[in-house]
XYZ file of N, CA and C in Angstrom:
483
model
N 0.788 -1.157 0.000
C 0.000 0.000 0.000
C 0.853 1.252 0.000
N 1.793 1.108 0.043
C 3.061 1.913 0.123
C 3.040 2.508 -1.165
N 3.236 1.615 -2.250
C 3.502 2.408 -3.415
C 2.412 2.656 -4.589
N 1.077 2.894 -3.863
C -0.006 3.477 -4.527
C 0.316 5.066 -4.621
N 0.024 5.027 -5.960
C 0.470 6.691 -6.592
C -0.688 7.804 -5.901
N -1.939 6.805 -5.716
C -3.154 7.749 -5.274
C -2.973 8.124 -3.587
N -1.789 7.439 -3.124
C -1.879 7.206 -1.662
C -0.719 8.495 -1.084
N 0.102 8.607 -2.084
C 1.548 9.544 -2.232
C 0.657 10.723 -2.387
N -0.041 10.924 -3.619
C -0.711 12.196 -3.657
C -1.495 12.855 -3.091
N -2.219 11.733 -2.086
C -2.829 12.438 -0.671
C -2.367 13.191 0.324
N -1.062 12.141 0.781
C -0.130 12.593 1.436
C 0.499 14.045 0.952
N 0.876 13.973 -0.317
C 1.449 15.119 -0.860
C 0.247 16.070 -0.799
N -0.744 16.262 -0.781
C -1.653 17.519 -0.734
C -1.965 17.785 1.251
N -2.158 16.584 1.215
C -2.277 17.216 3.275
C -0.883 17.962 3.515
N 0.324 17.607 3.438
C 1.618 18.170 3.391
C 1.731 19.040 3.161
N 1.561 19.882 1.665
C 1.008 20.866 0.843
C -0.051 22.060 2.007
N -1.444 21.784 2.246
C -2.122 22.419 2.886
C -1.753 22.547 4.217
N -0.716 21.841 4.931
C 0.047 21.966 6.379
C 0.948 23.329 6.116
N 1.570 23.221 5.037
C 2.653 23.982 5.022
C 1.926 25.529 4.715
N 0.674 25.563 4.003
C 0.127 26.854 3.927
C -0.866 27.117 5.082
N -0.994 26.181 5.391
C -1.453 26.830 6.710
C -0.779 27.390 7.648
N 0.503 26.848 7.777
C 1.615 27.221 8.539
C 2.329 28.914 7.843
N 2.575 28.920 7.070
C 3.006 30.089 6.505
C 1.876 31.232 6.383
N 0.551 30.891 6.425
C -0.743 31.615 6.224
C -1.173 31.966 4.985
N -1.117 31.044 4.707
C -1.593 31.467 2.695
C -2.837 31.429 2.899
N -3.598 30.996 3.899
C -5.148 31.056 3.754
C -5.837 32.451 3.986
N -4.811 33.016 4.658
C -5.300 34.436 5.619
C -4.849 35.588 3.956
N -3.511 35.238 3.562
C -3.501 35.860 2.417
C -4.206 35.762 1.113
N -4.864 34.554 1.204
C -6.056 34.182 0.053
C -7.407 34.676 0.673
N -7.477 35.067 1.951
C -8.733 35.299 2.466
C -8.995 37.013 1.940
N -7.410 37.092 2.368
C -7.523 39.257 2.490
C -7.563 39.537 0.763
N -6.790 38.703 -0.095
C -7.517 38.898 -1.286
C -8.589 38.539 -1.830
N -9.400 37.933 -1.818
C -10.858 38.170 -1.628
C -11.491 38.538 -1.577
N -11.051 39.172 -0.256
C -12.198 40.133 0.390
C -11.926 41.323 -0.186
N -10.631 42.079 -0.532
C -9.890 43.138 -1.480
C -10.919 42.538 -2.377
N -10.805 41.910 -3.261
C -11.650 41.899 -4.387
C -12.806 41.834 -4.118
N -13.776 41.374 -3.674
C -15.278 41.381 -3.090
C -15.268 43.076 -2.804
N -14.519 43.789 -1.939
C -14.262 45.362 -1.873
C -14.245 46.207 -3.270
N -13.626 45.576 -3.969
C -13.655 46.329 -5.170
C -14.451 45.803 -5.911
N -15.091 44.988 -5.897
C -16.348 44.301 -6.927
C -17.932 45.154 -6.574
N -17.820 45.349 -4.876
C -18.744 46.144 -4.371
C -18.692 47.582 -4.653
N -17.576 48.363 -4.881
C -17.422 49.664 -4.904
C -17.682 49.899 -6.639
N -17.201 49.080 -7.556
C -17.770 48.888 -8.945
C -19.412 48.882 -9.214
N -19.556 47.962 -7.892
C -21.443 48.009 -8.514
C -22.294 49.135 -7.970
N -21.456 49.896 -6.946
C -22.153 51.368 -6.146
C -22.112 52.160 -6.798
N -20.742 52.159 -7.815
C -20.251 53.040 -8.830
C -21.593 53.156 -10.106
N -21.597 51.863 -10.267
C -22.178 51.366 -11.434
C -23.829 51.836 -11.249
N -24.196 51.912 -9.618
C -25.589 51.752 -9.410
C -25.713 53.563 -9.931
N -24.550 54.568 -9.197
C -24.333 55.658 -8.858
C -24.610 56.034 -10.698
N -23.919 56.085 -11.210
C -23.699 56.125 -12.569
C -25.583 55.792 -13.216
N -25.901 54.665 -13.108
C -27.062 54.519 -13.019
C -28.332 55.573 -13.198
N -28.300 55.804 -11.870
C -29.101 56.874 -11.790
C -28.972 58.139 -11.601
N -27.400 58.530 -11.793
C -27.323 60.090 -12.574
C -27.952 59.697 -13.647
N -27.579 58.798 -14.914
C -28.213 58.923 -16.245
C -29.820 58.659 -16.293
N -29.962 58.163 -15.474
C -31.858 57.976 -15.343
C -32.166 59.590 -15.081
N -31.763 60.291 -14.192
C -32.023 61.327 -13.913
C -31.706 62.390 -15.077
N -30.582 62.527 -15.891
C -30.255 63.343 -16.911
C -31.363 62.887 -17.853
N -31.642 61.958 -18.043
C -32.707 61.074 -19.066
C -34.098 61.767 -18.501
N -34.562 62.033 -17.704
C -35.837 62.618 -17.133
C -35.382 63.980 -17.394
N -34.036 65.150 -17.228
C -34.185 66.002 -17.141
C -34.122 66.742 -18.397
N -33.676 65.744 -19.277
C -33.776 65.743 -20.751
C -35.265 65.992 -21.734
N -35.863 64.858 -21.013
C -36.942 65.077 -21.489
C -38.307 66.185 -20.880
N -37.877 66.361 -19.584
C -38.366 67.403 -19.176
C -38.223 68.785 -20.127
N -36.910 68.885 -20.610
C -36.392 69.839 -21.359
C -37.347 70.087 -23.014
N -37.568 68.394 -23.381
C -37.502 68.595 -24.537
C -39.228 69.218 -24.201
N -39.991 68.199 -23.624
C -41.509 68.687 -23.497
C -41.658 70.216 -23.635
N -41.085 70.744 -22.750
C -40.864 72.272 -22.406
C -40.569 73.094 -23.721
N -39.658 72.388 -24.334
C -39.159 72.885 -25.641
C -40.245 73.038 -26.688
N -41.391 71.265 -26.858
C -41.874 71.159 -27.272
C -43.686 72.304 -27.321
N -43.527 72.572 -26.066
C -44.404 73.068 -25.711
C -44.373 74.809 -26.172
N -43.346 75.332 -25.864
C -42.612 76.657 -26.055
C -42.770 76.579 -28.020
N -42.146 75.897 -28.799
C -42.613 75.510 -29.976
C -43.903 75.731 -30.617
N -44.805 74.918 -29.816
C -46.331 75.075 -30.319
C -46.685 76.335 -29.767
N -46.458 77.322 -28.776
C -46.654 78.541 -28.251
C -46.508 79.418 -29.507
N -44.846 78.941 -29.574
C -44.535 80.232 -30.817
C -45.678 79.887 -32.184
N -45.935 78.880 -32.802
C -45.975 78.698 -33.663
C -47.571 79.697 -33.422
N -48.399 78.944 -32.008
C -49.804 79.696 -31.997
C -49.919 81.328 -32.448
N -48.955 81.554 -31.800
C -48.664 83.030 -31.998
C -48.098 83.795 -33.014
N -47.412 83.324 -34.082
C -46.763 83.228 -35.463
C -48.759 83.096 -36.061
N -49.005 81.877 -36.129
C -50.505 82.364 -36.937
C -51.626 83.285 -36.066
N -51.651 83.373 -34.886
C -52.632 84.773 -34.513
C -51.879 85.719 -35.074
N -51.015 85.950 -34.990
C -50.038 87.353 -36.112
C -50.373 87.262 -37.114
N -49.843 86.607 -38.575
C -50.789 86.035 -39.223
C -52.209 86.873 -39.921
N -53.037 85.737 -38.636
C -54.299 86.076 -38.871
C -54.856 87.427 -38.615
N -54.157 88.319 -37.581
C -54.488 89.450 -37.327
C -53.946 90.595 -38.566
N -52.447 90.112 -39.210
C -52.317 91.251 -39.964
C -52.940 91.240 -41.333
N -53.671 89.726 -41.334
C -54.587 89.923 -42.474
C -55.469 90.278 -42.340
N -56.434 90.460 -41.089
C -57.470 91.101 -41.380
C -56.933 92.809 -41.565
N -56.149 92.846 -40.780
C -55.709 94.575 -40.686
C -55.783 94.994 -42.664
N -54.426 94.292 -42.959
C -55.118 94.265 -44.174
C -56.143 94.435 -45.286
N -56.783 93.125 -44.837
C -58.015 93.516 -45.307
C -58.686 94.703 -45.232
N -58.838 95.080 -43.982
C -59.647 96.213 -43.729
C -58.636 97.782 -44.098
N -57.479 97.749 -44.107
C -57.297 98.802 -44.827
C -57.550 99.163 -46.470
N -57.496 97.756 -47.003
C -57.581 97.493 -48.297
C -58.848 97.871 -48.726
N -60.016 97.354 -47.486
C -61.361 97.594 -47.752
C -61.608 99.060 -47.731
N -60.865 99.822 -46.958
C -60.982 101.400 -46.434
C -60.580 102.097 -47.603
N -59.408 101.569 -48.330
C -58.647 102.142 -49.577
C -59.504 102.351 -50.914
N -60.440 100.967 -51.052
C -61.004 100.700 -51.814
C -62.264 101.772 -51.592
N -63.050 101.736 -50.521
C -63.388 102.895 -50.150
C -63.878 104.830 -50.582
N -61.958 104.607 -49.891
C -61.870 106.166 -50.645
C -61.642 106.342 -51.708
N -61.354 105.613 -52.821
C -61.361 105.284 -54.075
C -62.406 105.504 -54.483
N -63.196 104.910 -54.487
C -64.496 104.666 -54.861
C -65.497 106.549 -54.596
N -65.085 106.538 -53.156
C -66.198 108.082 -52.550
C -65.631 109.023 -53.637
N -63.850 108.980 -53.718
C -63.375 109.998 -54.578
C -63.664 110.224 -56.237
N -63.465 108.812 -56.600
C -64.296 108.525 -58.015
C -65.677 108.888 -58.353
N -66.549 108.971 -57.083
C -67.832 109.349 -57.007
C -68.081 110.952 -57.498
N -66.884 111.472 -56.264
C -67.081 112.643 -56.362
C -66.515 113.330 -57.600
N -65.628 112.856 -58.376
C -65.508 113.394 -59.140
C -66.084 113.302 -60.669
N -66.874 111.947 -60.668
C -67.909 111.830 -61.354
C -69.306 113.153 -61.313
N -69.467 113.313 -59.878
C -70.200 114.059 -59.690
C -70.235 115.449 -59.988
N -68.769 115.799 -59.722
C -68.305 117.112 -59.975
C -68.236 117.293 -61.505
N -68.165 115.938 -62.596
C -68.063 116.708 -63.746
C -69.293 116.261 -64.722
N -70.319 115.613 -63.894
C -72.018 115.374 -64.510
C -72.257 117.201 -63.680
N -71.782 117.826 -63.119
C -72.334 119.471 -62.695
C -71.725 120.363 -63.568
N -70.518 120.279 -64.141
C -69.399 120.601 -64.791
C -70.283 121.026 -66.649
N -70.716 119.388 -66.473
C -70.983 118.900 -68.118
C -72.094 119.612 -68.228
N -73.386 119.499 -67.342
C -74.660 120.308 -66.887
C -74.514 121.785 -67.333
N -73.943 122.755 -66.852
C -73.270 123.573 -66.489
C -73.116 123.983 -68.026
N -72.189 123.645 -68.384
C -71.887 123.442 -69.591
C -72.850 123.769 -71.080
N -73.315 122.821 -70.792
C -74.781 122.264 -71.495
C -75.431 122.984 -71.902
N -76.404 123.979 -70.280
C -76.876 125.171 -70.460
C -76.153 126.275 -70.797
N -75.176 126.669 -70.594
C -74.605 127.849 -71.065
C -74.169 127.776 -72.357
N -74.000 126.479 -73.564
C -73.736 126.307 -74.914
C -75.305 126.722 -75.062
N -76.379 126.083 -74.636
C -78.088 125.983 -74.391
C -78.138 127.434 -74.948
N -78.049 128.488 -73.563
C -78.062 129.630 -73.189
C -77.525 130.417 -74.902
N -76.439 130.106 -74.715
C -75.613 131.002 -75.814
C -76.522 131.108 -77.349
N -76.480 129.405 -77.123
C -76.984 129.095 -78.856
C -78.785 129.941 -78.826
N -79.311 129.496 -77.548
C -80.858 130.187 -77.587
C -80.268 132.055 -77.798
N -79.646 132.534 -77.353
C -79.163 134.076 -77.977
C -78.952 134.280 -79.252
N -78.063 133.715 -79.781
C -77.634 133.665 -80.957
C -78.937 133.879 -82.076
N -79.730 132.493 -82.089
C -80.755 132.444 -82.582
C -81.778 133.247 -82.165
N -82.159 133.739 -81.334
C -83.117 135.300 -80.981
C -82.342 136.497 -81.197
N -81.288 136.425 -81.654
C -80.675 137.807 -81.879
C -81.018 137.800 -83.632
N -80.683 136.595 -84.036
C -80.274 136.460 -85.576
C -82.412 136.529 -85.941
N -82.890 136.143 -85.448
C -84.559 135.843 -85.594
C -85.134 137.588 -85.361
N -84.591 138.283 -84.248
C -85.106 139.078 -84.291
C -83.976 140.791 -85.010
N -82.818 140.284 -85.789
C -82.559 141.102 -86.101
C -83.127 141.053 -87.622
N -83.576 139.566 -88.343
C -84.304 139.979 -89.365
C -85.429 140.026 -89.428
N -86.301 140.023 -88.123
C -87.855 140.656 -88.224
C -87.775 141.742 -87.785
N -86.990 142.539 -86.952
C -87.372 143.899 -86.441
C -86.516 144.679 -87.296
N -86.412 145.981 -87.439
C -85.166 146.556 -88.164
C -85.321 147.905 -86.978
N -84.105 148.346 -87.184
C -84.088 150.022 -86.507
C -83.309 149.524 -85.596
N -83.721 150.637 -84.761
C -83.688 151.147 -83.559
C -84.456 150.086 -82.417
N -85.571 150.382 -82.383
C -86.219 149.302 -81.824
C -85.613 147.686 -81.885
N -85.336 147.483 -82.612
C -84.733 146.092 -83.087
C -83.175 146.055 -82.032
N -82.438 147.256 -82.258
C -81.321 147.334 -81.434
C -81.571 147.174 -80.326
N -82.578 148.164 -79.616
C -82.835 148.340 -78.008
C -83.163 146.687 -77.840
N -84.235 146.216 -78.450
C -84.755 144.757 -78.102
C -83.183 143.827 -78.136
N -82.512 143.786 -78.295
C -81.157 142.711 -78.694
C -80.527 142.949 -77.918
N -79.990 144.560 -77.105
C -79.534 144.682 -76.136
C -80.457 144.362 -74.761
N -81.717 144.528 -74.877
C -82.595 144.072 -73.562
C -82.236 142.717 -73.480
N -82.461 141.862 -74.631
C -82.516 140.615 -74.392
C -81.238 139.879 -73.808
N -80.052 140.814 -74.286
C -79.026 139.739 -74.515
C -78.252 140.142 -72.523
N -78.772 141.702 -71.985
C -78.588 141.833 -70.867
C -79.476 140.688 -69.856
N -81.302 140.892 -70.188
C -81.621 139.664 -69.426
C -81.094 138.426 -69.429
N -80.912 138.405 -70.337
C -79.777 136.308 -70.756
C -78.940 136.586 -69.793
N -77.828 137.532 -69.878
C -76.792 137.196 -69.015
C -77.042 137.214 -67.423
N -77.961 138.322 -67.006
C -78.389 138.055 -65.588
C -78.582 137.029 -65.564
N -80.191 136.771 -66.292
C -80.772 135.223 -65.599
C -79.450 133.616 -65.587
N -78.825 133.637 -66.426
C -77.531 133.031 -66.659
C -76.772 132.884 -65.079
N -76.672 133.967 -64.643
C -75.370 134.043 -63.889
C -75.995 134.103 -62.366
């Protein structure tokens, strides 16, 4: 039983684990360990930490954008009430323009149907002289005939004017 290879290698590992126990390799396999378990823990606090700053930038982000989004549709409301307001302004000056256009066109329609009127009768006027001067200078003769042409042609111009 002596020279079983499985019996040597027992021996050789109890031997083995005597001697590290004796020197303390267990205490130095323990403290690294636990060093690492230390730094495996401070990685995942890190990791948790890290975590939820970005959860939080991620909320404050979108807080941002809503806000943004919102500020956006504000302007835009207000871009078409502008818009809509300077078209009616528009309009209604356009309508006002059109307007005085129109009153002024009126009036000066008006002013030259008084003009043309005006007119009318006093060619009227003239030509009715003409022809009572010429009518009665070859039925009347003289004197009389004169006085009558000057009566007449003085009443014309009063009643005329």
């Amino acid at each position: 039983m002596l020279h079983e290879a499985e019996f040597w290698v027992a021996v050789a590992f109890v031997l083995m684990l005597a001697i590290f126990g004796y020197f303390g390799v267990h205490r130095t396999i323990a403290a690294a360990l636990d060093n690492r378990s230390a730094r495996i823990r401070k990685e995942l606090d890190d990791a948790r930490r890290l975590k939820e700053e970005a959860q939080s930038l991620v909320a404050e982000y979108r807080a941002r954008r809503q806000s943004a989004e919102r500020e956006a549709q504000e302007i835009v409301a207000a871009a078409k009430a502008d818009a809509e307001r300077i078209a009616v302004e528009a309009k209604a000056k356009m309508e006002d323009f059109v307007a005085r256009r129109t009153k002024s066109a009126e009036n000066k329609i008006a002013q030259a149907e008084t003009q043309a009127v005006a007119d009318v009768r006093a060619a009227a006027a003239e030509a009715a002289a003409t022809a009572a001067a010429s009518v009665l200078s070859q039925t009347v003769k003289g004197d009389v005939a004169n006085g009558l042409i000057e009566k007449s042609i003085k009443e014309l111009g009063s009643k005329l004017n």
